[in-house]
PDB file of C-alpha atoms in Angstrom:
ATOM      1  CA  MET A  19     163.038 138.507 211.509  1.00  0.00           C
ATOM      2  CA  LEU A  20     162.100 135.075 212.772  1.00  0.00           C
ATOM      3  CA  VAL A  21     165.120 132.806 213.278  1.00  0.00           C
ATOM      4  CA  LEU A  22     164.638 129.052 213.734  1.00  0.00           C
ATOM      5  CA  THR A  23     167.157 126.284 214.330  1.00  0.00           C
ATOM      6  CA  ARG A  24     166.705 123.146 212.199  1.00  0.00           C
ATOM      7  CA  LYS A  25     168.599 119.894 211.695  1.00  0.00           C
ATOM      8  CA  ILE A  26     169.214 118.135 208.391  1.00  0.00           C
ATOM      9  CA  ASN A  27     165.996 116.690 206.901  1.00  0.00           C
ATOM     10  CA  GLU A  28     163.866 118.887 209.125  1.00  0.00           C
ATOM     11  CA  SER A  29     161.709 121.499 207.517  1.00  0.00           C
ATOM     12  CA  ILE A  30     159.740 124.686 208.026  1.00  0.00           C
ATOM     13  CA  ASN A  31     156.212 125.380 206.848  1.00  0.00           C
ATOM     14  CA  ILE A  32     155.304 128.818 205.577  1.00  0.00           C
ATOM     15  CA  GLY A  33     151.540 129.091 205.465  1.00  0.00           C
ATOM     16  CA  ASN A  34     149.691 126.020 204.250  1.00  0.00           C
ATOM     17  CA  ASP A  35     151.398 125.554 200.919  1.00  0.00           C
ATOM     18  CA  ILE A  36     155.119 126.170 201.314  1.00  0.00           C
ATOM     19  CA  GLU A  37     157.649 123.841 202.902  1.00  0.00           C
ATOM     20  CA  VAL A  38     161.363 124.539 203.180  1.00  0.00           C
ATOM     21  CA  PHE A  39     163.739 121.613 203.815  1.00  0.00           C
ATOM     22  CA  ILE A  40     167.317 121.579 205.021  1.00  0.00           C
ATOM     23  CA  VAL A  41     168.832 118.988 202.661  1.00  0.00           C
ATOM     24  CA  GLU A  42     172.548 119.207 203.342  1.00  0.00           C
ATOM     25  CA  VAL A  43     175.021 121.229 205.348  1.00  0.00           C
ATOM     26  CA  LYS A  44     178.664 121.190 204.276  1.00  0.00           C
ATOM     27  CA  ASP A  45     181.190 123.725 205.581  1.00  0.00           C
ATOM     28  CA  ASP A  46     179.565 127.093 204.922  1.00  0.00           C
ATOM     29  CA  HIS A  47     177.139 125.766 202.260  1.00  0.00           C
ATOM     30  CA  VAL A  48     173.538 124.929 203.027  1.00  0.00           C
ATOM     31  CA  LYS A  49     171.434 123.032 200.499  1.00  0.00           C
ATOM     32  CA  ILE A  50     167.776 123.932 200.768  1.00  0.00           C
ATOM     33  CA  GLY A  51     164.775 122.228 199.186  1.00  0.00           C
ATOM     34  CA  ILE A  52     161.587 124.181 198.606  1.00  0.00           C
ATOM     35  CA  LYS A  53     158.121 122.809 197.967  1.00  0.00           C
ATOM     36  CA  ALA A  54     155.811 125.578 196.826  1.00  0.00           C
ATOM     37  CA  PRO A  55     152.824 125.998 194.503  1.00  0.00           C
ATOM     38  CA  LYS A  56     153.774 126.890 190.953  1.00  0.00           C
ATOM     39  CA  ASN A  57     152.243 130.347 191.205  1.00  0.00           C
ATOM     40  CA  ILE A  58     154.794 131.295 193.892  1.00  0.00           C
ATOM     41  CA  PRO A  59     157.990 132.237 192.081  1.00  0.00           C
ATOM     42  CA  VAL A  60     161.147 130.991 193.789  1.00  0.00           C
ATOM     43  CA  TYR A  61     164.579 132.255 192.813  1.00  0.00           C
ATOM     44  CA  ARG A  62     167.893 133.156 194.355  1.00  0.00           C
ATOM     45  CA  GLN A  63     167.929 136.647 195.819  1.00  0.00           C
ATOM     46  CA  GLU A  64     170.854 137.662 193.535  1.00  0.00           C
ATOM     47  CA  ILE A  65     168.658 137.134 190.468  1.00  0.00           C
ATOM     48  CA  TYR A  66     165.991 139.493 191.720  1.00  0.00           C
ATOM     49  CA  LYS A  67     168.665 141.975 192.771  1.00  0.00           C
ATOM     50  CA  SER A  68     170.406 141.863 189.375  1.00  0.00           C
ATOM     51  CA  ILE A  69     167.109 142.566 187.614  1.00  0.00           C
ATOM     52  CA  LEU A  70     166.311 145.399 189.993  1.00  0.00           C
ATOM     53  CA  GLU A  71     169.742 146.933 189.377  1.00  0.00           C
ATOM     54  CA  GLU A  72     169.494 146.490 185.598  1.00  0.00           C
ATOM     55  CA  ASN A  73     166.051 148.137 185.567  1.00  0.00           C
ATOM     56  CA  ASP A  74     167.489 150.996 187.562  1.00  0.00           C
ATOM     57  CA  ARG A  75     170.328 151.520 185.070  1.00  0.00           C
ATOM     58  CA  ALA A  76     168.042 151.166 182.054  1.00  0.00           C
ATOM     59  CA  ALA A  77     165.434 153.646 183.312  1.00  0.00           C
ATOM     60  CA  SER A  78     167.800 156.584 183.169  1.00  0.00           C
ATOM     61  CA  THR A  79     168.759 156.383 179.468  1.00  0.00           C
ATOM     62  CA  SER A  80     168.815 159.874 177.995  1.00  0.00           C
ATOM     63  CA  LYS A  81     167.164 160.802 174.714  1.00  0.00           C
ATOM     64  CA  ASP A  82     170.585 161.801 173.371  1.00  0.00           C
ATOM     65  CA  ALA A  83     172.118 158.426 174.169  1.00  0.00           C
ATOM     66  CA  LEU A  84     169.471 156.708 172.054  1.00  0.00           C
ATOM     67  CA  GLN A  85     169.876 159.254 169.284  1.00  0.00           C
ATOM     68  CA  ASN A  86     173.619 158.550 169.103  1.00  0.00           C
ATOM     69  CA  LEU A  87     172.901 154.866 169.053  1.00  0.00           C
ATOM     70  CA  SER A  88     170.299 154.971 166.309  1.00  0.00           C
ATOM     71  CA  ASP A  89     172.724 155.188 163.398  1.00  0.00           C
ATOM     72  CA  LEU A  90     174.894 152.446 164.810  1.00  0.00           C
ATOM     73  CA  LEU A  91     171.900 150.139 165.128  1.00  0.00           C
ATOM     74  CA  ALA A  92     170.424 151.086 161.772  1.00  0.00           C
ATOM     75  CA  LYS A  93     173.591 149.853 160.095  1.00  0.00           C
ATOM     76  CA  ASP A  94     173.690 146.773 162.224  1.00  0.00           C
ATOM     77  CA  ILE A  95     170.131 145.762 161.406  1.00  0.00           C
ATOM     78  CA  SER A  96     170.364 146.248 157.635  1.00  0.00           C
TER      79      SER A  96
ATOM     80  CA  MET J  21     158.454 149.547 162.972  1.00  0.00           C
ATOM     81  CA  ASP J  22     156.609 146.443 163.962  1.00  0.00           C
ATOM     82  CA  ALA J  23     152.921 146.810 163.298  1.00  0.00           C
ATOM     83  CA  ARG J  24     152.001 145.542 166.721  1.00  0.00           C
ATOM     84  CA  ILE J  25     154.114 148.187 168.435  1.00  0.00           C
ATOM     85  CA  VAL J  26     152.540 150.873 166.277  1.00  0.00           C
ATOM     86  CA  ALA J  27     149.092 149.759 167.357  1.00  0.00           C
ATOM     87  CA  LEU J  28     149.896 150.583 170.952  1.00  0.00           C
ATOM     88  CA  MET J  29     151.559 153.884 170.384  1.00  0.00           C
ATOM     89  CA  PRO J  30     150.208 157.423 170.304  1.00  0.00           C
ATOM     90  CA  GLU J  31     149.099 158.180 166.772  1.00  0.00           C
ATOM     91  CA  GLU J  32     151.470 161.091 166.396  1.00  0.00           C
ATOM     92  CA  ALA J  33     154.904 161.940 167.692  1.00  0.00           C
ATOM     93  CA  PRO J  34     154.416 163.320 171.212  1.00  0.00           C
ATOM     94  CA  GLU J  35     155.750 166.742 170.261  1.00  0.00           C
ATOM     95  CA  LYS J  36     152.971 167.097 167.728  1.00  0.00           C
ATOM     96  CA  ILE J  37     150.066 165.833 169.805  1.00  0.00           C
ATOM     97  CA  MET J  38     147.254 168.384 169.834  1.00  0.00           C
ATOM     98  CA  VAL J  39     144.184 168.549 172.002  1.00  0.00           C
ATOM     99  CA  LYS J  40     141.353 166.971 170.050  1.00  0.00           C
ATOM    100  CA  VAL J  41     137.693 166.697 170.969  1.00  0.00           C
ATOM    101  CA  GLU J  42     136.947 162.991 171.018  1.00  0.00           C
ATOM    102  CA  THR J  43     134.651 160.621 172.805  1.00  0.00           C
ATOM    103  CA  MET J  44     137.628 158.517 173.926  1.00  0.00           C
ATOM    104  CA  ALA J  45     138.959 159.762 177.253  1.00  0.00           C
ATOM    105  CA  ARG J  46     142.381 161.323 176.922  1.00  0.00           C
ATOM    106  CA  VAL J  47     145.118 161.064 179.508  1.00  0.00           C
ATOM    107  CA  GLU J  48     147.736 163.766 179.899  1.00  0.00           C
ATOM    108  CA  PHE J  49     150.997 163.494 181.796  1.00  0.00           C
ATOM    109  CA  THR J  50     154.346 165.241 181.961  1.00  0.00           C
ATOM    110  CA  THR J  51     157.634 163.546 181.093  1.00  0.00           C
ATOM    111  CA  THR J  52     161.216 164.743 181.373  1.00  0.00           C
ATOM    112  CA  ARG J  53     162.156 163.474 177.887  1.00  0.00           C
ATOM    113  CA  PHE J  54     159.049 164.196 175.819  1.00  0.00           C
ATOM    114  CA  GLY J  55     157.365 167.101 177.615  1.00  0.00           C
ATOM    115  CA  VAL J  56     153.609 166.841 178.027  1.00  0.00           C
ATOM    116  CA  VAL J  57     152.231 163.687 176.424  1.00  0.00           C
ATOM    117  CA  GLU J  58     148.555 163.102 175.759  1.00  0.00           C
ATOM    118  CA  VAL J  59     147.201 159.724 174.680  1.00  0.00           C
ATOM    119  CA  ASP J  60     143.880 157.921 174.397  1.00  0.00           C
ATOM    120  CA  GLU J  61     143.082 156.148 177.628  1.00  0.00           C
ATOM    121  CA  ASP J  62     143.062 152.779 175.858  1.00  0.00           C
ATOM    122  CA  LYS J  63     146.768 153.167 175.035  1.00  0.00           C
ATOM    123  CA  ILE J  64     147.702 152.944 178.718  1.00  0.00           C
ATOM    124  CA  ILE J  65     149.576 149.776 179.633  1.00  0.00           C
ATOM    125  CA  ARG J  66     149.005 148.581 183.204  1.00  0.00           C
ATOM    126  CA  PHE J  67     151.529 146.425 185.063  1.00  0.00           C
ATOM    127  CA  VAL J  68     149.805 143.793 187.190  1.00  0.00           C
ATOM    128  CA  ASP J  69     152.914 143.213 189.351  1.00  0.00           C
ATOM    129  CA  ASN J  70     155.603 145.594 190.535  1.00  0.00           C
ATOM    130  CA  ILE J  71     158.459 146.200 188.154  1.00  0.00           C
ATOM    131  CA  PRO J  72     161.490 145.333 190.313  1.00  0.00           C
ATOM    132  CA  GLY J  73     162.883 148.635 191.570  1.00  0.00           C
ATOM    133  CA  PHE J  74     159.847 150.685 190.508  1.00  0.00           C
ATOM    134  CA  PRO J  75     156.922 149.899 192.806  1.00  0.00           C
ATOM    135  CA  ASP J  76     155.355 153.305 192.123  1.00  0.00           C
ATOM    136  CA  ALA J  77     155.322 152.955 188.336  1.00  0.00           C
ATOM    137  CA  LYS J  78     152.278 150.944 187.303  1.00  0.00           C
ATOM    138  CA  GLU J  79     151.127 152.650 184.127  1.00  0.00           C
ATOM    139  CA  PHE J  80     153.109 153.190 180.955  1.00  0.00           C
ATOM    140  CA  VAL J  81     152.708 154.094 177.304  1.00  0.00           C
ATOM    141  CA  LEU J  82     154.807 153.047 174.322  1.00  0.00           C
ATOM    142  CA  ILE J  83     156.317 155.947 172.425  1.00  0.00           C
ATOM    143  CA  PRO J  84     158.081 155.225 169.133  1.00  0.00           C
ATOM    144  CA  HIS J  85     161.720 156.262 168.931  1.00  0.00           C
ATOM    145  CA  LYS J  86     161.287 157.312 165.328  1.00  0.00           C
ATOM    146  CA  GLU J  87     159.776 156.026 162.125  1.00  0.00           C
ATOM    147  CA  ASN J  88     161.021 152.621 160.950  1.00  0.00           C
ATOM    148  CA  SER J  89     163.032 152.111 164.134  1.00  0.00           C
ATOM    149  CA  PRO J  90     162.604 148.838 166.042  1.00  0.00           C
ATOM    150  CA  LEU J  91     163.174 150.845 169.218  1.00  0.00           C
ATOM    151  CA  ALA J  92     160.514 152.367 171.427  1.00  0.00           C
ATOM    152  CA  TRP J  93     160.293 154.032 174.818  1.00  0.00           C
ATOM    153  CA  LEU J  94     158.204 152.501 177.560  1.00  0.00           C
ATOM    154  CA  GLN J  95     157.385 155.718 179.414  1.00  0.00           C
ATOM    155  CA  SER J  96     155.835 155.844 182.877  1.00  0.00           C
ATOM    156  CA  THR J  97     152.730 158.023 183.076  1.00  0.00           C
ATOM    157  CA  GLU J  98     153.263 158.482 186.811  1.00  0.00           C
ATOM    158  CA  LEU J  99     157.000 159.092 187.137  1.00  0.00           C
ATOM    159  CA  ALA J 100     158.146 161.718 184.645  1.00  0.00           C
ATOM    160  CA  ASP J 101     161.763 160.571 184.496  1.00  0.00           C
ATOM    161  CA  VAL J 102     161.186 156.805 184.256  1.00  0.00           C
ATOM    162  CA  ALA J 103     161.355 155.456 180.701  1.00  0.00           C
ATOM    163  CA  PHE J 104     162.855 152.243 179.357  1.00  0.00           C
ATOM    164  CA  VAL J 105     164.177 151.754 175.838  1.00  0.00           C
ATOM    165  CA  VAL J 106     162.616 148.530 174.539  1.00  0.00           C
ATOM    166  CA  ILE J 107     162.882 146.316 171.491  1.00  0.00           C
ATOM    167  CA  GLU J 108     161.326 143.067 170.344  1.00  0.00           C
ATOM    168  CA  PRO J 109     164.186 140.724 171.252  1.00  0.00           C
ATOM    169  CA  TRP J 110     163.999 138.643 168.071  1.00  0.00           C
ATOM    170  CA  VAL J 111     165.318 141.567 166.030  1.00  0.00           C
ATOM    171  CA  TYR J 112     168.719 140.704 167.532  1.00  0.00           C
ATOM    172  CA  PHE J 113     168.279 137.348 169.209  1.00  0.00           C
ATOM    173  CA  LYS J 114     166.604 135.065 166.698  1.00  0.00           C
ATOM    174  CA  ASP J 115     166.762 131.979 168.921  1.00  0.00           C
ATOM    175  CA  TYR J 116     165.390 133.687 172.031  1.00  0.00           C
ATOM    176  CA  ASN J 117     162.866 131.372 173.629  1.00  0.00           C
ATOM    177  CA  PRO J 118     161.514 132.699 176.933  1.00  0.00           C
ATOM    178  CA  THR J 119     159.323 130.459 179.055  1.00  0.00           C
ATOM    179  CA  ILE J 120     156.209 132.308 180.101  1.00  0.00           C
ATOM    180  CA  SER J 121     154.530 130.437 182.920  1.00  0.00           C
ATOM    181  CA  GLU J 122     150.825 129.707 182.923  1.00  0.00           C
ATOM    182  CA  TRP J 123     150.655 131.738 186.130  1.00  0.00           C
ATOM    183  CA  ASP J 124     152.023 134.815 184.434  1.00  0.00           C
ATOM    184  CA  LEU J 125     149.584 134.278 181.566  1.00  0.00           C
ATOM    185  CA  GLU J 126     146.814 134.080 184.129  1.00  0.00           C
ATOM    186  CA  LYS J 127     147.884 137.396 185.641  1.00  0.00           C
ATOM    187  CA  LEU J 128     147.724 138.906 182.160  1.00  0.00           C
ATOM    188  CA  GLU J 129     144.216 137.477 181.856  1.00  0.00           C
ATOM    189  CA  ALA J 130     145.282 135.723 178.691  1.00  0.00           C
ATOM    190  CA  THR J 131     142.492 133.525 177.379  1.00  0.00           C
ATOM    191  CA  GLU J 132     143.034 130.118 175.803  1.00  0.00           C
ATOM    192  CA  GLU J 133     142.551 131.856 172.495  1.00  0.00           C
ATOM    193  CA  ASP J 134     145.378 134.264 173.322  1.00  0.00           C
ATOM    194  CA  GLU J 135     147.642 131.399 174.333  1.00  0.00           C
ATOM    195  CA  ALA J 136     146.901 129.525 171.124  1.00  0.00           C
ATOM    196  CA  ASP J 137     147.822 132.612 169.147  1.00  0.00           C
ATOM    197  CA  GLU J 138     150.615 134.031 171.306  1.00  0.00           C
ATOM    198  CA  GLU J 139     152.237 135.879 168.440  1.00  0.00           C
ATOM    199  CA  ALA J 140     149.168 137.967 167.779  1.00  0.00           C
ATOM    200  CA  SER J 141     148.122 138.668 171.339  1.00  0.00           C
ATOM    201  CA  LEU J 142     151.308 138.833 173.394  1.00  0.00           C
ATOM    202  CA  LEU J 143     154.003 141.425 172.786  1.00  0.00           C
ATOM    203  CA  VAL J 144     157.399 140.501 174.238  1.00  0.00           C
ATOM    204  CA  LEU J 145     159.837 143.369 174.771  1.00  0.00           C
ATOM    205  CA  SER J 146     163.374 143.400 176.097  1.00  0.00           C
ATOM    206  CA  ILE J 147     164.673 146.397 178.021  1.00  0.00           C
ATOM    207  CA  LEU J 148     167.934 147.847 176.733  1.00  0.00           C
ATOM    208  CA  THR J 149     170.674 149.392 178.846  1.00  0.00           C
ATOM    209  CA  ILE J 150     172.615 152.046 176.949  1.00  0.00           C
ATOM    210  CA  PRO J 151     175.823 153.119 178.701  1.00  0.00           C
ATOM    211  CA  GLY J 152     178.109 156.015 177.781  1.00  0.00           C
ATOM    212  CA  ASP J 153     179.748 153.929 175.043  1.00  0.00           C
ATOM    213  CA  PRO J 154     176.800 153.027 172.788  1.00  0.00           C
ATOM    214  CA  GLY J 155     178.739 150.065 171.394  1.00  0.00           C
ATOM    215  CA  LYS J 156     178.318 148.430 174.796  1.00  0.00           C
ATOM    216  CA  ILE J 157     174.530 148.398 174.654  1.00  0.00           C
ATOM    217  CA  THR J 158     172.974 145.312 176.249  1.00  0.00           C
ATOM    218  CA  ALA J 159     169.545 143.683 176.301  1.00  0.00           C
ATOM    219  CA  ASN J 160     168.004 142.247 179.438  1.00  0.00           C
ATOM    220  CA  LEU J 161     166.858 138.823 178.247  1.00  0.00           C
ATOM    221  CA  ALA J 162     166.397 137.502 181.788  1.00  0.00           C
ATOM    222  CA  ALA J 163     163.453 139.790 182.524  1.00  0.00           C
ATOM    223  CA  PRO J 164     161.337 140.537 179.445  1.00  0.00           C
ATOM    224  CA  VAL J 165     158.225 142.674 179.573  1.00  0.00           C
ATOM    225  CA  ILE J 166     155.134 140.831 178.328  1.00  0.00           C
ATOM    226  CA  ILE J 167     152.112 142.864 177.219  1.00  0.00           C
ATOM    227  CA  ASN J 168     148.732 141.325 176.487  1.00  0.00           C
ATOM    228  CA  LEU J 169     147.671 143.365 173.467  1.00  0.00           C
ATOM    229  CA  ARG J 170     143.984 142.552 173.978  1.00  0.00           C
ATOM    230  CA  ASN J 171     143.728 144.282 177.364  1.00  0.00           C
ATOM    231  CA  ASN J 172     147.078 146.120 177.716  1.00  0.00           C
ATOM    232  CA  LEU J 173     147.943 144.298 180.934  1.00  0.00           C
ATOM    233  CA  ALA J 174     151.685 143.851 181.346  1.00  0.00           C
ATOM    234  CA  ILE J 175     154.194 142.083 183.549  1.00  0.00           C
ATOM    235  CA  GLN J 176     157.976 141.910 183.778  1.00  0.00           C
ATOM    236  CA  VAL J 177     158.680 138.215 184.135  1.00  0.00           C
ATOM    237  CA  ILE J 178     161.829 136.820 185.743  1.00  0.00           C
ATOM    238  CA  LEU J 179     163.270 133.896 183.802  1.00  0.00           C
ATOM    239  CA  ALA J 180     165.306 132.329 186.564  1.00  0.00           C
ATOM    240  CA  TYR J 181     165.943 129.021 184.834  1.00  0.00           C
ATOM    241  CA  ASP J 182     166.191 129.739 181.098  1.00  0.00           C
ATOM    242  CA  GLY J 183     169.902 130.583 181.141  1.00  0.00           C
ATOM    243  CA  TYR J 184     169.526 134.217 180.082  1.00  0.00           C
ATOM    244  CA  THR J 185     171.265 137.154 181.737  1.00  0.00           C
ATOM    245  CA  THR J 186     170.404 140.795 182.250  1.00  0.00           C
ATOM    246  CA  LYS J 187     173.258 141.858 179.929  1.00  0.00           C
ATOM    247  CA  HIS J 188     173.364 140.302 176.465  1.00  0.00           C
ATOM    248  CA  PRO J 189     175.488 142.477 174.116  1.00  0.00           C
ATOM    249  CA  LEU J 190     173.413 143.760 171.196  1.00  0.00           C
ATOM    250  CA  ILE J 191     176.319 144.517 168.944  1.00  0.00           C
ATOM    251  CA  SER J 192     178.909 141.796 168.555  1.00  0.00           C
ATOM    252  CA  GLU J 193     182.423 143.049 169.088  1.00  0.00           C
ATOM    253  CA  ALA J 194     184.110 143.048 165.694  1.00  0.00           C
TER     254      ALA J 194
END
């Protein structure tokens, strides 16, 4: 992993299109600004991780679990 | 069963699918839940980006849960044990309003015509998580699966800024 030291208001370029700014440093919080093209999705790592974990849980649903659920849902929908 | 889901599904319940001589190429694969499944090649749904957590699962088919159920299985053709239970989110979440970026639409090769008529050409599905206690079932509204019905290209989008979570309860606690 590349590690760089930056001061406030300095930035890092990633390729030609992405720029990452250090906006503010306060105690153990760092505020970061990101300029990137709209086709590059940017989100906190926890969001991606939570979706990955939820997919993992959802993929192992058994046929029986859905069968048991069917009646419950049928009532709920009607 | 929503008519648009039916259109994508194998014509018969997987248990009853028989080998038929047809001009359309047929694809056969083994699953842990449904045994051997055979579908027309044009029923295969292809993910244009990785599904988070499942980089090796690119191709899926929709298999109905049962007649008149809003539920379906999104079954991997490549990984026998990978299948998601899905539902059109509006069955339970009438105000659901996901933002689908123009970049995601581009990946799905959605034409301007498709975008103008999103309801007819784009199928939005939410993945359900069903734990041991079925009353605690949740829908992942933060990462819906979008399928372009005209070409069967699909993507799981991440709605980072719409305020949805991966765990919206489906059944309100009475």
